C-alpha positions as protocol buffer text, in pm:
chain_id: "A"
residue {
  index: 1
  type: UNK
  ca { x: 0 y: 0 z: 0 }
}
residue {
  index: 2
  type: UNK
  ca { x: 130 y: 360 z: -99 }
}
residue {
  index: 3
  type: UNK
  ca { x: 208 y: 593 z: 160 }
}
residue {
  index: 4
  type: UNK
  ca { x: -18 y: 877 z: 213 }
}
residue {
  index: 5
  type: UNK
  ca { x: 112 y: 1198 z: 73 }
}
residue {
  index: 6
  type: UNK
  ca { x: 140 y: 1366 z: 416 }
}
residue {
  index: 7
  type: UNK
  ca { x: 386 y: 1065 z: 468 }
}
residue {
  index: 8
  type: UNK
  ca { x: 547 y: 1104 z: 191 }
}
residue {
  index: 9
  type: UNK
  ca { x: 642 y: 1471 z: 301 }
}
residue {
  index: 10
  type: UNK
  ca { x: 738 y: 1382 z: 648 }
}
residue {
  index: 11
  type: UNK
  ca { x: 1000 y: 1167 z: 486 }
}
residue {
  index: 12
  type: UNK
  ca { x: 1133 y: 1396 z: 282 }
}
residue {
  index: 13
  type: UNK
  ca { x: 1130 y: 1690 z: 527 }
}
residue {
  index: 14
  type: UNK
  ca { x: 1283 y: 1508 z: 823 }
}
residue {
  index: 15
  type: UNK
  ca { x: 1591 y: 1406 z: 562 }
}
residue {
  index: 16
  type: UNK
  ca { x: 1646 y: 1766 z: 455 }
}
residue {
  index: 17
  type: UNK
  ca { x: 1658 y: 1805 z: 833 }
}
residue {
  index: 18
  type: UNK
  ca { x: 1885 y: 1595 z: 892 }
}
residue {
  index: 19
  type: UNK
  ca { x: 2078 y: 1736 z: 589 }
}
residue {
  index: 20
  type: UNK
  ca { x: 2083 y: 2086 z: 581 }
}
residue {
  index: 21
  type: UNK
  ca { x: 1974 y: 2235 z: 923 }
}
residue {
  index: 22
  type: UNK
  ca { x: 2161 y: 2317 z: 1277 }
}
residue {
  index: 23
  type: UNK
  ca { x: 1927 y: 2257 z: 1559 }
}
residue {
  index: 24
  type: UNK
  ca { x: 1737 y: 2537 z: 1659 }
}
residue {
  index: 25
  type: UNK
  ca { x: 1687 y: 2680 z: 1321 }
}
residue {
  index: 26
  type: UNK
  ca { x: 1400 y: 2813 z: 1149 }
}
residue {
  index: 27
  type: UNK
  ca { x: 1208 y: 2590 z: 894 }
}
residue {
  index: 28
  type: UNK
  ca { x: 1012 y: 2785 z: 638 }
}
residue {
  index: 29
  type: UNK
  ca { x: 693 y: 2856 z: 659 }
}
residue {
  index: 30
  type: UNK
  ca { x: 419 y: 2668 z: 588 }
}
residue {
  index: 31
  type: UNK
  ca { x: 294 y: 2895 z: 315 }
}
residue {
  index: 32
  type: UNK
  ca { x: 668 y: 2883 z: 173 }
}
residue {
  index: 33
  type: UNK
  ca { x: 620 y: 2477 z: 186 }
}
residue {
  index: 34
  type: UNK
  ca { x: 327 y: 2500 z: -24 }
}
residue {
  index: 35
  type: UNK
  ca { x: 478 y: 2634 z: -295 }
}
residue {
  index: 36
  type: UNK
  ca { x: 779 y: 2472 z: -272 }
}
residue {
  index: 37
  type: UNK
  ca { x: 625 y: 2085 z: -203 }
}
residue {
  index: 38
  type: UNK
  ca { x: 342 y: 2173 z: -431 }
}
residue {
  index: 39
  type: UNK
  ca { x: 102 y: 2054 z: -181 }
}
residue {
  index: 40
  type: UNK
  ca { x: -155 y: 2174 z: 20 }
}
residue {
  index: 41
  type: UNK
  ca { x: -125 y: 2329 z: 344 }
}
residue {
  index: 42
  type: UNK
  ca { x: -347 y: 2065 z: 561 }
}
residue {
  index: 43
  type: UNK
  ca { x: -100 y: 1821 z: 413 }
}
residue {
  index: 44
  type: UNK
  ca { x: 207 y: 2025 z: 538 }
}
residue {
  index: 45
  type: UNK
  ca { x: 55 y: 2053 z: 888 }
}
residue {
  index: 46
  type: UNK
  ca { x: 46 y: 1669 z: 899 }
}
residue {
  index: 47
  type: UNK
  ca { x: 373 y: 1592 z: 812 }
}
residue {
  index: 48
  type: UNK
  ca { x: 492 y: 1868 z: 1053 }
}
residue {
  index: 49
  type: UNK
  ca { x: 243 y: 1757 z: 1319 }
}
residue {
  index: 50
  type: UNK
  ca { x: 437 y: 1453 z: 1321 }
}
residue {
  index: 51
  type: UNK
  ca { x: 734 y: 1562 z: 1301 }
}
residue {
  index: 52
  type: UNK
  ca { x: 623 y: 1719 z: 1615 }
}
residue {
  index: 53
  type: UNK
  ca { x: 539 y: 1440 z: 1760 }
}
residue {
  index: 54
  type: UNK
  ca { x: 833 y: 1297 z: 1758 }
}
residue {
  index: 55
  type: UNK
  ca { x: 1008 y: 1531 z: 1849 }
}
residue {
  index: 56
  type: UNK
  ca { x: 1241 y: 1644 z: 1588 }
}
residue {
  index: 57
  type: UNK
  ca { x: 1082 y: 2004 z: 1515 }
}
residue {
  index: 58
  type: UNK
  ca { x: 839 y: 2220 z: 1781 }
}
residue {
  index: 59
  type: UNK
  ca { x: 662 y: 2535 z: 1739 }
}
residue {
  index: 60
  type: UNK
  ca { x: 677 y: 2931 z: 1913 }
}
residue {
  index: 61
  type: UNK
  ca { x: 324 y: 3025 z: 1867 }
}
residue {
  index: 62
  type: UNK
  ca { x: 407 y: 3349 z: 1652 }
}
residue {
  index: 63
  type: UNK
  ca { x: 752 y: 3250 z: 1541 }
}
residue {
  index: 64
  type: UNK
  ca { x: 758 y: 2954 z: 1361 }
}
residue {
  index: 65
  type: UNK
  ca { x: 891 y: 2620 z: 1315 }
}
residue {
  index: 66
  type: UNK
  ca { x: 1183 y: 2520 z: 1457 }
}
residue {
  index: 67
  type: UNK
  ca { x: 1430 y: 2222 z: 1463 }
}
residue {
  index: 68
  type: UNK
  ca { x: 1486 y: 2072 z: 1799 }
}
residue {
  index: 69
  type: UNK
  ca { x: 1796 y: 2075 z: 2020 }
}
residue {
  index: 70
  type: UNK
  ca { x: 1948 y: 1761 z: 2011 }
}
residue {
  index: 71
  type: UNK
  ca { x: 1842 y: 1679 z: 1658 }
}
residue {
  index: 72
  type: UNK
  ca { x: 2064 y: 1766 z: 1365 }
}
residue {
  index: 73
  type: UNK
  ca { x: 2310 y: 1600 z: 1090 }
}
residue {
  index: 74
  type: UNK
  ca { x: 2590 y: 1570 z: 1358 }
}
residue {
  index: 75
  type: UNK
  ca { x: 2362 y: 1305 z: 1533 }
}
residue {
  index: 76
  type: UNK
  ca { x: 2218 y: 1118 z: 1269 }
}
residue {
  index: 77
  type: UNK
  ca { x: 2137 y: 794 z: 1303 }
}
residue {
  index: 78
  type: UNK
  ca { x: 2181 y: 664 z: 953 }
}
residue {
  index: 79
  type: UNK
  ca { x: 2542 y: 835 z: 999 }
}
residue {
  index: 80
  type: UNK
  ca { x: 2650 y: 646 z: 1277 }
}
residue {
  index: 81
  type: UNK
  ca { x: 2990 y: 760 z: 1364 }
}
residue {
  index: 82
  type: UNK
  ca { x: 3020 y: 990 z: 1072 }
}
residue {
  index: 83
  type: UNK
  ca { x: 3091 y: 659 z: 836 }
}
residue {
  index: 84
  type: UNK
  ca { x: 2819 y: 808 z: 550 }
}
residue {
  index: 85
  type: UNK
  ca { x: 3039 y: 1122 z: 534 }
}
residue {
  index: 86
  type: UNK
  ca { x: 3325 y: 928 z: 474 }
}
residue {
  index: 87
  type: UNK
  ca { x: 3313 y: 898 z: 109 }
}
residue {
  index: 88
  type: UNK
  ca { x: 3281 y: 1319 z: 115 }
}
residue {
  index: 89
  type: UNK
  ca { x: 3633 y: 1336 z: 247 }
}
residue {
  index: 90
  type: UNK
  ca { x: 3852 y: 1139 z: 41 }
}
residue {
  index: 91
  type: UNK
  ca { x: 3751 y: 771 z: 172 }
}
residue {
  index: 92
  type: UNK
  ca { x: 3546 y: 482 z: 17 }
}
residue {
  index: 93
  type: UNK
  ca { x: 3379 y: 320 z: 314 }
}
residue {
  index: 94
  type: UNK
  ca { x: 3197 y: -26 z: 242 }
}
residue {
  index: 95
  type: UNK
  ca { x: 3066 y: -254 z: 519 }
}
residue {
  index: 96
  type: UNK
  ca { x: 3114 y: -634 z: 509 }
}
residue {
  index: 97
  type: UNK
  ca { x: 2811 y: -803 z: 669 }
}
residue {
  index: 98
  type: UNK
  ca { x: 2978 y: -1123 z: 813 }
}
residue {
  index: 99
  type: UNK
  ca { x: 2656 y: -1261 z: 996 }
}
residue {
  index: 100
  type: UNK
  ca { x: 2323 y: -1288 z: 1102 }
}
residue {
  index: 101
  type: UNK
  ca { x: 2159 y: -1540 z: 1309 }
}
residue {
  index: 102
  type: UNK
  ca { x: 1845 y: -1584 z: 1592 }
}
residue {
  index: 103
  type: UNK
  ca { x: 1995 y: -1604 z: 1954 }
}
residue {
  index: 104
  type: UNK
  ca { x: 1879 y: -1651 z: 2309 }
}
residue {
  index: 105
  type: UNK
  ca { x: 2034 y: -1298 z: 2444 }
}
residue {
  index: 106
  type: UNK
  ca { x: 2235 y: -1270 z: 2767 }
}
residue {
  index: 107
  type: UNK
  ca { x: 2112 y: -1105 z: 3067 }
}
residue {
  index: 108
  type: UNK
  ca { x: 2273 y: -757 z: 2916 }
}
residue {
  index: 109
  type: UNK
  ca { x: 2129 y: -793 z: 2595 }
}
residue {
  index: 110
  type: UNK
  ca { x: 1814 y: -875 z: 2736 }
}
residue {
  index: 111
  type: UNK
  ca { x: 1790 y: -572 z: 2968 }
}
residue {
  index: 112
  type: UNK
  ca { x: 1898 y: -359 z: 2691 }
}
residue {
  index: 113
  type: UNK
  ca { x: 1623 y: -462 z: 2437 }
}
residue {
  index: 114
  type: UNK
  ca { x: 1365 y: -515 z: 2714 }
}
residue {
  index: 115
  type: UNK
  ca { x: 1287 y: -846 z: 2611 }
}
residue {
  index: 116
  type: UNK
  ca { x: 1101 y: -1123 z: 2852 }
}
residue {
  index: 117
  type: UNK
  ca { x: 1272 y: -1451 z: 2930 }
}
residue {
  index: 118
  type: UNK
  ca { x: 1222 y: -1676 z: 2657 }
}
residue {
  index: 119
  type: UNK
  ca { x: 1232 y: -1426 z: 2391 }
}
residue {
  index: 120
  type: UNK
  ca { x: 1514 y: -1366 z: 2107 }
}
residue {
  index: 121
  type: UNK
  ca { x: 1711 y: -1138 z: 1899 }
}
residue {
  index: 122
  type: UNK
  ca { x: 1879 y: -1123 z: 1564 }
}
residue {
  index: 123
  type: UNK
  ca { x: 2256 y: -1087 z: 1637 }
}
residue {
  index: 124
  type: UNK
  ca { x: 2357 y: -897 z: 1299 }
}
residue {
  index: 125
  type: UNK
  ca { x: 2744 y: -893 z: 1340 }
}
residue {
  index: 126
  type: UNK
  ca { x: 2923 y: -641 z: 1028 }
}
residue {
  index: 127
  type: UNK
  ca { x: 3277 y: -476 z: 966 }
}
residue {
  index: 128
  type: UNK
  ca { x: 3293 y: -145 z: 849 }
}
residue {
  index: 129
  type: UNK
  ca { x: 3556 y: -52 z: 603 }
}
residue {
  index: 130
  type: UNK
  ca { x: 3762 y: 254 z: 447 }
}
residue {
  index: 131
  type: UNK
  ca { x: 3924 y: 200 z: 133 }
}
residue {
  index: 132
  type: UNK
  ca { x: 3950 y: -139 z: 192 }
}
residue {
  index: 133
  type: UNK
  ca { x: 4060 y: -102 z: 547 }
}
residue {
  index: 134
  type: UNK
  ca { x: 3861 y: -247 z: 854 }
}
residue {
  index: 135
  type: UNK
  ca { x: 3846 y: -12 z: 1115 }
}
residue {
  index: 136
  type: UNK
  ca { x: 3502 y: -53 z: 1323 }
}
residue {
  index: 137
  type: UNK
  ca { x: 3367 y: -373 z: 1404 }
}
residue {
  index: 138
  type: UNK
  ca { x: 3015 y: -428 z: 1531 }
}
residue {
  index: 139
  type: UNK
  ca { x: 2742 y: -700 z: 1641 }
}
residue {
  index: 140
  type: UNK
  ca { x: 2396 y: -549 z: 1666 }
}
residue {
  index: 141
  type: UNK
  ca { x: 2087 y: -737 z: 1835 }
}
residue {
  index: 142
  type: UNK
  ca { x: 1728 y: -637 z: 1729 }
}
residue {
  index: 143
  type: UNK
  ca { x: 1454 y: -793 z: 1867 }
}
residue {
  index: 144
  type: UNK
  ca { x: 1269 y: -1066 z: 1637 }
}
residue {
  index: 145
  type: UNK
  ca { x: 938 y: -963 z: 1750 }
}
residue {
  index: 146
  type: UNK
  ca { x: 971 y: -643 z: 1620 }
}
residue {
  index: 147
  type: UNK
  ca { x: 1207 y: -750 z: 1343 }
}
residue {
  index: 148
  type: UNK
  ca { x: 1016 y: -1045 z: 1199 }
}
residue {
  index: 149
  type: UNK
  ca { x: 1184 y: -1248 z: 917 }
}
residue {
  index: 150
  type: UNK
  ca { x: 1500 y: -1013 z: 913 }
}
residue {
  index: 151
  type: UNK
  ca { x: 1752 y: -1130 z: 677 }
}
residue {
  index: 152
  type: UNK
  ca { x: 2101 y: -1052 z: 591 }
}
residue {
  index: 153
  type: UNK
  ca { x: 1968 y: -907 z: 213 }
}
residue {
  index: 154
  type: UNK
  ca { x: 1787 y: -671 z: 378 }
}
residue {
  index: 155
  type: UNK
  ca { x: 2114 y: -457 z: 460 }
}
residue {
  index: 156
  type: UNK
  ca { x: 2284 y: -519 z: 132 }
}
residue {
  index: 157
  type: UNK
  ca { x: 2201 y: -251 z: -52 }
}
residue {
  index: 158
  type: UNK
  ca { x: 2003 y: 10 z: 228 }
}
residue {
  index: 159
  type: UNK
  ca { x: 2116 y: 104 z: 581 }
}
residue {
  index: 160
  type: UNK
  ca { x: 2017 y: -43 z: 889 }
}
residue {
  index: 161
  type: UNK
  ca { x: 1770 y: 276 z: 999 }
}
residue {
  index: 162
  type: UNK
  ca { x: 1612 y: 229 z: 593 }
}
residue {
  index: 163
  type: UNK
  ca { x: 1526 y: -129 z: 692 }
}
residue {
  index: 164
  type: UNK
  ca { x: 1387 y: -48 z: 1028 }
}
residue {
  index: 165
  type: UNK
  ca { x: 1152 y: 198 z: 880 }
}
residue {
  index: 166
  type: UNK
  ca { x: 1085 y: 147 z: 483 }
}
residue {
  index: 167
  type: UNK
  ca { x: 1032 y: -272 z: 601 }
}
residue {
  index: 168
  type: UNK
  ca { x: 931 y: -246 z: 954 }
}
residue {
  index: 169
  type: UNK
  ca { x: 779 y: 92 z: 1011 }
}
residue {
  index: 170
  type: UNK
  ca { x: 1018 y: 144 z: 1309 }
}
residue {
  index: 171
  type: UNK
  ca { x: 1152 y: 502 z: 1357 }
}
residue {
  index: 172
  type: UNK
  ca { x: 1408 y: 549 z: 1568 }
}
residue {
  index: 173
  type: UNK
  ca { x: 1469 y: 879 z: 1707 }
}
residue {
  index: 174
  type: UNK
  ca { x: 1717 y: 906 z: 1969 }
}
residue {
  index: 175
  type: UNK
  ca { x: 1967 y: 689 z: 2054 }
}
residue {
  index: 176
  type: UNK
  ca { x: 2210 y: 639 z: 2352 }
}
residue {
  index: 177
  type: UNK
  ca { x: 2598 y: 608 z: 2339 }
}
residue {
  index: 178
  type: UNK
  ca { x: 2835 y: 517 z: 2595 }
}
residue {
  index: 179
  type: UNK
  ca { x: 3223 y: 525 z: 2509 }
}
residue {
  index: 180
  type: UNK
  ca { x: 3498 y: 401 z: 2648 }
}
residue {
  index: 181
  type: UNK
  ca { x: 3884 y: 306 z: 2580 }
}
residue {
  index: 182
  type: UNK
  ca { x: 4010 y: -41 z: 2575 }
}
residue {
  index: 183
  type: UNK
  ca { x: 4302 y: -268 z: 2468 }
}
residue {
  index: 184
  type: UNK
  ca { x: 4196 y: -521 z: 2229 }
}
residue {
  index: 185
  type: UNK
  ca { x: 4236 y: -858 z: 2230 }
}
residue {
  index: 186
  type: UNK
  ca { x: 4375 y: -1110 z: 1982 }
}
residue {
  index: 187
  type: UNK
  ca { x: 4030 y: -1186 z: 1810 }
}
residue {
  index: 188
  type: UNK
  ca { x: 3891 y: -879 z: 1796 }
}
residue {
  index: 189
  type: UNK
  ca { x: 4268 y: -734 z: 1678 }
}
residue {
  index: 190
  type: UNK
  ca { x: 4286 y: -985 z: 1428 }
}
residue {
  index: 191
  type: UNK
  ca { x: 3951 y: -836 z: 1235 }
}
residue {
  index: 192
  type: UNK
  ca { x: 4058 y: -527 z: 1296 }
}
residue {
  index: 193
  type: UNK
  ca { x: 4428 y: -615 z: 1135 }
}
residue {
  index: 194
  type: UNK
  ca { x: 4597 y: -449 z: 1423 }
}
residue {
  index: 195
  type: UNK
  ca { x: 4812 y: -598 z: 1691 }
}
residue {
  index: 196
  type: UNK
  ca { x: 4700 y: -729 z: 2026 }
}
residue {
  index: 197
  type: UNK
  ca { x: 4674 y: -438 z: 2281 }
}
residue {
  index: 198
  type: UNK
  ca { x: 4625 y: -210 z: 2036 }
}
residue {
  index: 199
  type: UNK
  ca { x: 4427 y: 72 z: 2177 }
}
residue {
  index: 200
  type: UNK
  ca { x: 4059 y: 121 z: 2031 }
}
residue {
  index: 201
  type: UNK
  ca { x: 3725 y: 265 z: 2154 }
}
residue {
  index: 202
  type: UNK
  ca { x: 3431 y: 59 z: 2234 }
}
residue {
  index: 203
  type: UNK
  ca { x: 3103 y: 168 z: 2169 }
}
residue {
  index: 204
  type: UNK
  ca { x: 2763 y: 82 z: 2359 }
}
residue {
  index: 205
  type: UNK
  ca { x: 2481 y: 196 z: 2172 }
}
residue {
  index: 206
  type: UNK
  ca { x: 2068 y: 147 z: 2263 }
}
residue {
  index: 207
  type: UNK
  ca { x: 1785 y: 319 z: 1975 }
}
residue {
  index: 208
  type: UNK
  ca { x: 1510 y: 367 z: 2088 }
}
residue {
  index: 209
  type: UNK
  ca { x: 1188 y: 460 z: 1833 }
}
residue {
  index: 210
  type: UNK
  ca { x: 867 y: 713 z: 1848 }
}
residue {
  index: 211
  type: UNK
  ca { x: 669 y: 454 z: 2097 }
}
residue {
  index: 212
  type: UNK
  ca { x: 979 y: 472 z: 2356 }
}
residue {
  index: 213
  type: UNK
  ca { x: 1085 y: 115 z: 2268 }
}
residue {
  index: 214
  type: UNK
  ca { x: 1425 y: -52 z: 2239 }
}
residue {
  index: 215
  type: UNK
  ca { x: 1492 y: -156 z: 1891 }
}
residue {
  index: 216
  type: UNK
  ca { x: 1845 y: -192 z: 1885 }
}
residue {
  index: 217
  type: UNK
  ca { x: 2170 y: -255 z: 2079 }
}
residue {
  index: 218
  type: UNK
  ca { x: 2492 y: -273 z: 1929 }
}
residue {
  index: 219
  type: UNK
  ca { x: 2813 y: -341 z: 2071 }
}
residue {
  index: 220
  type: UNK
  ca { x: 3133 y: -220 z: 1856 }
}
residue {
  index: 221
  type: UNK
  ca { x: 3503 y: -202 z: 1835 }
}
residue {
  index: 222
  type: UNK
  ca { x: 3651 y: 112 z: 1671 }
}
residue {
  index: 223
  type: UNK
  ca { x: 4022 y: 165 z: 1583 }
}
residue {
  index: 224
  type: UNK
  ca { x: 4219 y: 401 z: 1819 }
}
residue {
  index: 225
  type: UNK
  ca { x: 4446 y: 537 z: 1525 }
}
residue {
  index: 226
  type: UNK
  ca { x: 4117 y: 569 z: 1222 }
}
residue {
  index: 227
  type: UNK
  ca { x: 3820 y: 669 z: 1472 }
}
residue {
  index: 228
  type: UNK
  ca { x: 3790 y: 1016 z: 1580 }
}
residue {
  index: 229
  type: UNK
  ca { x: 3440 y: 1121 z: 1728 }
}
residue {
  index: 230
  type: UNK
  ca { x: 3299 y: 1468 z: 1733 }
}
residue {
  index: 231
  type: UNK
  ca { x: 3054 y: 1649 z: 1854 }
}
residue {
  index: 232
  type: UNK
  ca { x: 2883 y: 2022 z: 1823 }
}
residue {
  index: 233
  type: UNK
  ca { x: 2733 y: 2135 z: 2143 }
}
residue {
  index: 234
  type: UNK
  ca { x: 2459 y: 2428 z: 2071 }
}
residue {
  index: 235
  type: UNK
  ca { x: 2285 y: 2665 z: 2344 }
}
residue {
  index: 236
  type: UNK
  ca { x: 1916 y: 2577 z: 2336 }
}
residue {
  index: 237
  type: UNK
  ca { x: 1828 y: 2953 z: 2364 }
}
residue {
  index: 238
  type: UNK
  ca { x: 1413 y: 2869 z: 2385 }
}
């Protein structure tokens, strides 16, 4: 079934947000959308009451239409740790999806996906690449009964956010990161093609969607000498 044209909008609005704004900037207005969208102005106020739903714009009665705080390109999630803006800076990044398979989770995993005993996750384990170099290693768990029939083809070709939301109608909206710095060991160094002890970043990360539900947890390995995180911090003036 087609999306509804409101949809449709919301889509393509929340990607040029993602794209093109700063948080805390001013959208156009919805007369300006009109025209530009060619569509009518109850089907703008849809898409942006959605959008406002979620949380990724809000409104100043009198003002306007504005992005919110913690939402912007810098925190994307379908950028996850800048690897889409790779290619823009001299790099070809690929990913190498290794494996996929059904588990029975450990008590963390569990916990993290808020799933009840007896229940089980897709353990989606990939190495990212630049220019042919690994340098971030990951195994992701998503919850089968929210991620039905997942298979490895579905993240061949489209991100792991596209799948969640053009297969699954899950959006996720804000994630949570923890960080910290380890010393590899042998297996993990070996993917990585560095030596043992090597120093590299872990990475803890929980999405959650719209409805305030786990749907992912990954766990990942990132080089110490090809990973570099940043961050912009804004003042939320409103």
């Amino acid at each position: 079934m087609a999306n509804p044209l409101y949809r449709e909008l919301m889509e393509r609005l929340e990607k040029e947000i993602r794209e093109k704004y700063a948080p805390n900037e001013q959208l156009p207005s919805e007369r300006d959308m009109v025209k530009k969208y060619n569509v009518s102005r109850s089907t703008i106020r849809l898409a942006l009451g959605d959008l406002e739903q979620r949380g990724i714009i809000y409104r100043l009665h009198g003002k306007g239409t504005f992005v919110s705080s913690y939402f912007s390109d810098q925190t994307s999630l379908s950028a996850t740790y800048s690897f889409s803006k790779l290619s823009g800076n001299g790099f070809k990044p690929s990913t190498q999806n290794i494996s996929l398979g059904l588990i029975a989770p450990d008590e963390e995993i569990a916990k993290q996906l808020n799933l009840a005993p007896g229940e089980r996750a897709y353990e989606l384990t990939r190495l990212r690449l630049s220019n042919g170099e690994p340098f971030l290693y990951s195994k992701t768990y998503l919850p089968e009964k929210i991620f039905p029939d997942f298979v490895l083809d579905d993240v061949e070709h489209d991100s792991l956010y596209d799948v969640m939301q053009k297969k699954y109608q899950q959006i996720s909206v804000l994630a949570f990161e923890d960080i910290k710095a380890v010393n590899l060991d042998a297996r993990v160094a070996k993917i990585l093609e560095v030596n043992e002890g090597d120093a590299a970043m872990k990475i803890y990360r929980r999405t959650i969607n719209d409805k305030n539900v786990s749907v992912e947890y990954t766990k990942a390995f990132a080089r110490g000498d090809k990973f570099i995180y940043q961050s912009k911090q804004y003042n939320n003036i409103y």
